[in-house]
């Protein structure tokens, strides 16, 4: 059991390194836009590696053999890119497609095709090569691109899915749909102001942390 | 001129240290809630120190003598605390009032009393003691507490104020008011879901950076 | 057992916050010296919180009751301050004594009074107040102040103590004493050059990480 | 002049990003060794980008045309890797040579061939590809690999070279040579203990910062 834990810890190492590298790479781009006094299509970047328990749970639920986990579970490594405006999402997608160190496997556009729950985000499943203490390895990762308002909504929905074990009661679900509409409306109002903001945006001077 | 620059650089040192210390202090509290698997009333914390040029501009505009800058300009050091829900703002205010290392000078509640522009936020002007390489010093700082939606709106408004040098055209101003209403509506919809989320919120596993 | 683990996790929270705050405070001072283009008596700062397992082991070994751990084990929180020159150690000690947010309990000068093993460092046991999510608390911490050469030696000795469970074989012990002399000699040679360096030291431009 | 400053700021962007990426990559490897409870041949990593003023000074001194700076000045980006033991240096060199994201231009072994000043370090001039906001670019960088003792000495020598504008007085130079011998002797004593330490080294629990 201790051996297994150690094995799983090693298993996650390339994923952890991959998300760290991608975070620093995207954050560098944000800083560069700021240095150039230009508007950045990326507002901020967060990353996570799925916990072992969640990986095993997902494998069990989907009937994936342990030996297929690496190939079949595509979101062990997760990168989330948050934008101010809906229009920025396309720009970030292009930016990612132009990189030689990130290879696209496939994409899902839940911005155009909103889920019935109200969920909106642009998803890309990608390949990324890392050099770890254990050698070189190609891993898969999921990049989610969304606006601040979409992210706010999705964070809340995630908590509720977790609480109700994916069976959110109808009443709460209706409230969530109403909140999704409010978030969508906020995005639309912000888009209307967008062209005004674009050439105005000075380097935002608050430094985020955590 | 070089001497003056050096003097101004020294002038800002205690402010820079103060915001760094307050950032780490509030972020520690966020991490603690996560470790305790409890919902955190603070979502994230950002800080900034006003640029010398902005300080001098404000002093000139308000007719403040150079020797009075430290006393009269209360927002040289700025801390911004972002919450998920409107209800969290009160909790954060109480939390700040209970600390012995932060002394309240006065407060302004723009959450209850929305500005005509649509601006909403809770402001606290405070005193904070720092020990720098140059010795101990009591400085003033402004803490702004707001929801994600309020912050999104305020960021956009700030860019536009900057672009139009505080004379935003009527049409843009009207759009901003509409966006403020959309943001307010999003906050209200989220508040309705709030009690459901509170005991659900698992430690949010994405780590933010920049 | 799970409950106990949670209890211990809560137990460590104020210590973790205390070392983080002290790290940022001492690092700010380093950055300030650099900004002022002055030589910094502090080269870098590292911190750690003792692991639960090490705390319990120490309590058992010293016959300390669980309820007395907080009072009796003084190094649950540890801060290490590394200096370039032996002479800097005194300066750092004075700097710490002048702070109102750090209260000295007592000091041990292993720089003047080298241990028979060859160990050299200046130790201060201190009190520090933290405001956590769980409220305010006064904790104890150990601050170790040493030169780069002392630190290099101590790191090696620590590894060997760990390997041999505090029974280092005589031959290794003799080699350690020889290495301690070499480290001491390096410190002395560096001290001879010191006055030359002091007013020369430009802001060292390499940024350390990990 | 303002335009030129902006141009130089843009010029440095890919170098800044490259050193940040390399720092996170090498630090990840350190963290991986710690997670695997194995001894890490890398103790810590620091990086810097040369200042514009230093680049221009070097170009002038060496008669390099502005248009050739990128090709001729190989150390605009600098990475420094610090090891505990002399023997680790070879291991780090192999590790770098095995990476596909770092291409070696050439190497200089000042560990075997100590400079007359006493300077010891292993230098590698390398190529590295970055994707910035401005597009993809291949840059050059210098990686210096040295022990803690070599680094300590080199830091002091650098300060003195700076103070005396590369004309260190003979007496100081002699003291530096004596200090280099003391540092070399410390490295040798540590190497003798090395094999004992290697399998003992538990994950060093102090977290460095700044």
Short mmCIF file of C-alpha atoms in Angstrom, two decimals, chain C residues 55-65 72-75 108:
data_model
loop_
_atom_site.label_atom_id
_atom_site.label_comp_id
_atom_site.label_asym_id
_atom_site.label_seq_id
_atom_site.Cartn_x
_atom_site.Cartn_y
_atom_site.Cartn_z
CA UNK C 55 6.92 16.65 17.12
CA UNK C 56 5.49 13.46 18.66
CA UNK C 57 8.87 11.72 18.49
CA UNK C 58 10.57 14.63 20.26
CA UNK C 59 7.78 14.77 22.90
CA UNK C 60 8.17 11.05 23.59
CA UNK C 61 11.98 11.22 23.75
CA UNK C 62 11.93 14.18 26.17
CA UNK C 63 8.96 12.89 28.20
CA UNK C 64 6.75 15.86 27.34
CA UNK C 65 2.97 15.44 27.85
CA UNK C 72 7.87 22.81 25.84
CA UNK C 73 8.78 22.25 22.19
CA UNK C 74 10.20 25.59 21.15
CA UNK C 75 11.18 24.80 17.57
CA UNK C 108 22.10 30.58 22.52
#
